[in-house]
Amino acid sequence: MAELGAGSLQVGDPALNYQERELNERLKRLYPAVNEEETPLPRSWSPKDKYSYIGLSQNNLRVHYKGHGKNHKDAASVRATHPIPAACGIYYFEVKIVSKGRDGYMGIGLSAQGVNMNRLPGWDKHSYGYHGDDGHSFCSSGTGQPYGPTFTTGDVIGCCVNLINNTCFYTKNGHSLGVAFTDLPPNLYPTVGLQTPGEIVDANFGQQPFVFDIEDYMSEWRAKIHGMIARFPIGERLGEWQAVLQSMVSSYLVHHGYCATAMAFARATETKIQEDQSSIKNRQRIQKLVLAGRVGEAIDATQQLYPGLLEHNPNLLFMLKCRQFVEMVNGTDSEVRCFSTRSPKSQDSYPGSPSLSPRHGATNPHLHSTATDSPTCSNGVTSKNKSHSKYPGISSSSSSSPSSPSSIVYSESNSTDSTKSQPHSSASNQETSDSEMEIEAEHYTNGVADSSSARIMNGTYKHEEILQTDNHSLGNGLPADESDQPRQLCGGNQAATERMIQFGRELQALSEQLCREYGKNPTHKKMLQDAFSLLAYADPWNCPVGQQLDPMQRESVCSALNSAILGKGCECSGSLSHFFLSLSHARTHTNTQMELLQFIHQLTGLNNLPDFNYPFQSLIF
Amino acid sequence: MACMLEAPLRISVLSEVTATSRHYVDRLFDPDPQKVLQGVIDMKNAVIGNNKQKANLIVLGAVPRLLYLLQQPTSSLELRTECAVVLGSLAMGTENNIKSLVDCHIIPALLQGLLCQDLKFIEACLRCLRTVFISPVTPVQLLFTDPTVIPHLMSLLSRSQRTQEYITQIFSHCCKTPEHQMILYNHGAIQNIAPLLMSPSYKVQMQALKCFSVLAYENTQVSMTLVNVLVDGELLTQVFVKMMQRDRPIEMQLTAAKCLTYMCRAGAIRTDDTCIIMKTLPCLVRMCSKERLLEERVEGAETLAYLMEPDVELQRIASITDHLVAMLADYFKYPSSVSAIADIKRLDHDLKHAHELRQAAFKLYASLGANDEDIRKKITETENMMDRIVSGLSESSIKVRLAAVRCLHSLSRSVQQLRTSFHDHAVWKPLMKLLQNAPDEVLVMASSTLCNLLLEFSPSKEPILESGVVELLCSLTQSDSPALRVNGIWALMNMAFQADQKVKVEIVRALGTEQLFRLLSDPDANVLMKTLGLLRNLLSTRPHIDQIMSSHGKQIMQAVTLILEGEHGIEVKEQTLCILGNIADGHTAKELIMTNDDMLQKIKSYMGHSNVKLQLAATFCVSNLIWNEEDGSQERQDKLREMGFVDILHKLTQASDPNLCDRAKTAMQQYLA
């Protein structure tokens, strides 16, 4: 209703038209790299994405509280219509406190889609806020940190998101208060929350000039990046931009083992790849093993394919062995797997594709939406979600398994299954499913993204494919049982547990040996301690050190091993390449990267580099 | 010095070097002018970047010859220019080189050379002059000895970008005193330099900007003129604001912020002006951030401290901007443990700046906490803050000690901090230590702080008393500096407030009545006030009054008479009457007043004074004299009635001031009872 009213007003009201025009001009000026057809900018609060205690007026810019406001259970938030596009580079909005109402429990900040709206921003995961009553900042936590001054009626609070270094700072009446949050995830929405009657705030997404001089701040970053590029040594390679960029792309692909893409890229650009194809494939195989939690096999494969590598790198070996121990606890390592009748190539509890390398704990709305859209595969997804609640994008999704009818059927069949004949029968099923999966997955190894879904990161894309395969081939697959039954140490097998303890002793001995040879190493000690601590809890998956069991933890081990094979140390090179690398690592989303690159282009005028002779968009990051 | 040569060998090497150097000098004396020119050019090439060669040539007397050639009208312009270039090159060496050049009267010779028409020659001379003047060993006064020099330099500003750069650089380095500022100002420095802010050359812009910062510093006249200057149709303040934009070079932002700061402190820009609150202050806070160079952080913090010193609103804004209070804590982390191991160069650099960083941080904390209690709390709660101040008080660098005690003083204005953190960290200990033979400026700050620590509610008061502070404070009252005398007597006053008899006796003994009465005739009104305050505190509670008056009654009454008769402000007289009131409260002491008819007359006249405060104090005194429950009160009442006090009291019961009215009524009741 409000929207309709506003729409009809706009036609007749020249003042509004003027405001609209001013908004358009300001947004264009502030965020020239944003393509609003693809990623619209937030322009108002969303009448759909809010708690019922929130009322909107004045073109959905004014927010007022209409609940009881008895306690924190009556808190209510509203998100903006759209998330902040990464191509903004630097994004800013302001909120004016029209009235602090009864108690002034107001929070201003950011949140991801799906975060509970019956809360103030900052209290939950993927939610960030600065609160007026105490001036504290809340970083995904119910307890705040002292941050800035309190704010009240008449104050203008600004919130700036720096998407280049993933930080956020606030302003009060035009004065910068300093960094509040770091390591922000992508795709956050401007959010405000209110909690007591009478609280009213107005948003300014660019409708009016900002109190804080945000353009000055942006100019500093523009100059900073200009300077960074200007200082980057080119040396005699001057004028060979194309070659530099090509080798950058090529080395990225090779490093992460996107073999076919790398080959295709080399063909298209008529360049050579240093490493031969089989080597890339070998590395990829090893990586897959690690990511699947089969670290023991990965170690064997490495020792076989790259003799001497681990011997010369005892720290890496130790790290791998520690991981292997963790995977034994998890029940995924082949050394314990073999005790159950499950195949060593057993079910892969890692939800991502094995060849997916740069994956970070980011929300992935795509994954979620696909899951709900196609009921056939929703089972696989949701059941896994449950067992790996660490995946926020999934866990925060509103539609969980019960909402999908097929999933109910699924879990039912499963429970009957388990009552009849414990793991054995289902495990045999699992075997087939896994081999199927392996085969299927091979087709997508290089993740050549379909052009129609170019905006989906290849890894995620593949992931869906795999899951589907899983389901198609398997009618009533095993994955669901993991969600319904408590997971057990080493898969619940006595022999496996013994093997694990045996392995733990060996690990301890290795640690002592390393200590004798190379001196004390606090990192090793910590690793060992953490790994062994898992055994101290009845349910290792839900204990303070349970984080280790998260398949996501395999990534760092995997990347360390990969780098070692490639003979690289940690990636650190010239400032510019480091900068680009950090860009490519910072973001999960291809489109985010693309947008950021666009932003850098726009910042730096790098556009006048020689054109690529292939379409840039088809590159897979 | 890497290898120690055997002595004879070293001499032979030296003589070899000298021989080649001598050759260069000899060629300057060649009769053929063409060969001389070639000689100078060769010399130029030989000395570039070679400090040893420069020193050699100076020792061998090349400078007077070069100056001679430079001044000789018969020399070709080319030769004269080359001579100026070589001299400029020699000046680039060590400080000793500069000293030798100045001793050879290079400055007047070069200034003379500026009268020539040839631009290249002028530029060479200016370049050399610039190098000489920016050295700390050159007396800047040499620029101002000849009154024609400044106007001539102003006229040369239009010649080229180089002349602009060199001249403005000379100005900004030589303008050290208000007199210098006025000389430059009177010769049109502002009008001549303002357009250079728009120069296409960054160097010229920067030097012009620096000129304005030194011209405006603590100079109201210059600053007032600056706010009205237009450059290309734009107000100068706006030009400075633009120069503070965040994409400009840091040096430019910082210097522009300095200009605006100085103009603001000189009263030309209000502290609530947007360009100060929204631009200058945030810019200076940014300069304190970890990303800036150490030098920039020092300068930024010092400038910011200066900007907000007098304005609590600016202090409040700064305290919430970019976590400034926490940011400053980082200033104490140099040299860091990392830098020590990582690389020697960095360690050296950090060490050099460590003192500067610490003192700048202390200064800024002092400024931040000058007025606002909440900010003080925030500062004291910063990690290890009190420990840092305590160790700062005993650092070897006088600058750090001074800044640390300033900071402590600022924080000591907080009752809460005095009660808590100051006591917990025993700050009085290093403070007392600091008070032993420190320079005056440190003493002033330290003794001010001590005054606050001696306040009655301060838990540090006791241990300070026990540490034998009385002697030290008494010696301060004998200082030549009025500020130190005030602080000394002030501290004694605070110390005597509600103190034990023992302490009071100790104060009187240590100070000596002679000194006490000398202070009562101190030319500084503040000293007099605090001395009276001390007397008043000494004369409180009846037994103390009687005891002190029995031993010093005569002198005290004399001093009181003198002050009441003298030309003093209302406050002084009020304080004196209060002392009299205290005396009147004594058992035996009141007789000193009752037997002094002259004094009684004085009291009577003050009861009818036009100032209510004095009336109040006088009435208070009378009321004490006639108080009923004491021996002989009847006689005193009778005497005063005879003298006409009752009539006055009666009149005062009708006074418009309620306090006075009440007190008069209370006094009258003594008669009625």
PDB file of N, CA and C in Angstrom, chain A residues 575-598:
ATOM      1  N   SER A 575      53.494  -5.965  -4.253  1.00  0.00           N
ATOM      2  CA  SER A 575      52.299  -5.462  -3.601  1.00  0.00           C
ATOM      3  C   SER A 575      51.070  -5.594  -4.499  1.00  0.00           C
ATOM      4  N   LEU A 576      51.234  -5.365  -5.766  1.00  0.00           N
ATOM      5  CA  LEU A 576      50.067  -5.363  -6.631  1.00  0.00           C
ATOM      6  C   LEU A 576      49.536  -6.777  -6.811  1.00  0.00           C
ATOM      7  N   SER A 577      50.445  -7.678  -7.103  1.00  0.00           N
ATOM      8  CA  SER A 577      49.971  -9.035  -7.320  1.00  0.00           C
ATOM      9  C   SER A 577      49.392  -9.576  -6.023  1.00  0.00           C
ATOM     10  N   HIS A 578      50.000  -9.167  -4.926  1.00  0.00           N
ATOM     11  CA  HIS A 578      49.465  -9.573  -3.637  1.00  0.00           C
ATOM     12  C   HIS A 578      48.052  -9.040  -3.469  1.00  0.00           C
ATOM     13  N   PHE A 579      47.914  -7.848  -3.903  1.00  0.00           N
ATOM     14  CA  PHE A 579      46.621  -7.194  -3.812  1.00  0.00           C
ATOM     15  C   PHE A 579      45.578  -7.972  -4.617  1.00  0.00           C
ATOM     16  N   PHE A 580      45.960  -8.347  -5.822  1.00  0.00           N
ATOM     17  CA  PHE A 580      45.024  -9.087  -6.651  1.00  0.00           C
ATOM     18  C   PHE A 580      44.743 -10.468  -6.063  1.00  0.00           C
ATOM     19  N   LEU A 581      45.819 -11.053  -5.556  1.00  0.00           N
ATOM     20  CA  LEU A 581      45.634 -12.360  -4.953  1.00  0.00           C
ATOM     21  C   LEU A 581      44.673 -12.270  -3.785  1.00  0.00           C
ATOM     22  N   SER A 582      44.882 -11.231  -2.987  1.00  0.00           N
ATOM     23  CA  SER A 582      44.027 -11.087  -1.828  1.00  0.00           C
ATOM     24  C   SER A 582      42.598 -10.857  -2.278  1.00  0.00           C
ATOM     25  N   LEU A 583      42.464 -10.199  -3.393  1.00  0.00           N
ATOM     26  CA  LEU A 583      41.125 -10.007  -3.937  1.00  0.00           C
ATOM     27  C   LEU A 583      40.510 -11.349  -4.286  1.00  0.00           C
ATOM     28  N   SER A 584      41.293 -12.137  -4.970  1.00  0.00           N
ATOM     29  CA  SER A 584      40.738 -13.386  -5.443  1.00  0.00           C
ATOM     30  C   SER A 584      40.491 -14.338  -4.283  1.00  0.00           C
ATOM     31  N   HIS A 585      41.203 -14.127  -3.201  1.00  0.00           N
ATOM     32  CA  HIS A 585      41.002 -14.999  -2.054  1.00  0.00           C
ATOM     33  C   HIS A 585      39.914 -14.493  -1.140  1.00  0.00           C
ATOM     34  N   ALA A 586      39.712 -13.202  -1.207  1.00  0.00           N
ATOM     35  CA  ALA A 586      38.812 -12.595  -0.241  1.00  0.00           C
ATOM     36  C   ALA A 586      37.362 -12.965  -0.520  1.00  0.00           C
ATOM     37  N   ARG A 587      37.076 -13.276  -1.721  1.00  0.00           N
ATOM     38  CA  ARG A 587      35.687 -13.416  -2.108  1.00  0.00           C
ATOM     39  C   ARG A 587      35.366 -14.791  -2.654  1.00  0.00           C
ATOM     40  N   THR A 588      34.242 -15.266  -2.328  1.00  0.00           N
ATOM     41  CA  THR A 588      33.835 -16.547  -2.855  1.00  0.00           C
ATOM     42  C   THR A 588      33.132 -16.371  -4.189  1.00  0.00           C
ATOM     43  N   HIS A 589      32.440 -15.296  -4.284  1.00  0.00           N
ATOM     44  CA  HIS A 589      31.588 -15.136  -5.448  1.00  0.00           C
ATOM     45  C   HIS A 589      32.330 -14.603  -6.653  1.00  0.00           C
ATOM     46  N   THR A 590      32.137 -15.279  -7.737  1.00  0.00           N
ATOM     47  CA  THR A 590      32.755 -14.811  -8.949  1.00  0.00           C
ATOM     48  C   THR A 590      32.262 -13.412  -9.271  1.00  0.00           C
ATOM     49  N   ASN A 591      30.967 -13.258  -9.142  1.00  0.00           N
ATOM     50  CA  ASN A 591      30.452 -11.939  -9.526  1.00  0.00           C
ATOM     51  C   ASN A 591      30.981 -10.862  -8.605  1.00  0.00           C
ATOM     52  N   THR A 592      31.214 -11.225  -7.339  1.00  0.00           N
ATOM     53  CA  THR A 592      31.787 -10.242  -6.434  1.00  0.00           C
ATOM     54  C   THR A 592      33.166  -9.831  -6.924  1.00  0.00           C
ATOM     55  N   GLN A 593      33.918 -10.843  -7.319  1.00  0.00           N
ATOM     56  CA  GLN A 593      35.254 -10.523  -7.815  1.00  0.00           C
ATOM     57  C   GLN A 593      35.186  -9.674  -9.071  1.00  0.00           C
ATOM     58  N   MET A 594      34.288 -10.062  -9.908  1.00  0.00           N
ATOM     59  CA  MET A 594      34.173  -9.316 -11.156  1.00  0.00           C
ATOM     60  C   MET A 594      33.810  -7.866 -10.863  1.00  0.00           C
ATOM     61  N   GLU A 595      32.878  -7.733  -9.940  1.00  0.00           N
ATOM     62  CA  GLU A 595      32.461  -6.376  -9.625  1.00  0.00           C
ATOM     63  C   GLU A 595      33.607  -5.590  -9.019  1.00  0.00           C
ATOM     64  N   LEU A 596      34.349  -6.263  -8.150  1.00  0.00           N
ATOM     65  CA  LEU A 596      35.470  -5.576  -7.532  1.00  0.00           C
ATOM     66  C   LEU A 596      36.498  -5.183  -8.571  1.00  0.00           C
ATOM     67  N   LEU A 597      36.719  -6.098  -9.503  1.00  0.00           N
ATOM     68  CA  LEU A 597      37.671  -5.776 -10.563  1.00  0.00           C
ATOM     69  C   LEU A 597      37.180  -4.591 -11.362  1.00  0.00           C
ATOM     70  N   GLN A 598      35.884  -4.592 -11.603  1.00  0.00           N
ATOM     71  CA  GLN A 598      35.311  -3.452 -12.320  1.00  0.00           C
ATOM     72  C   GLN A 598      35.567  -2.180 -11.543  1.00  0.00           C
TER      73      GLN A 598
END
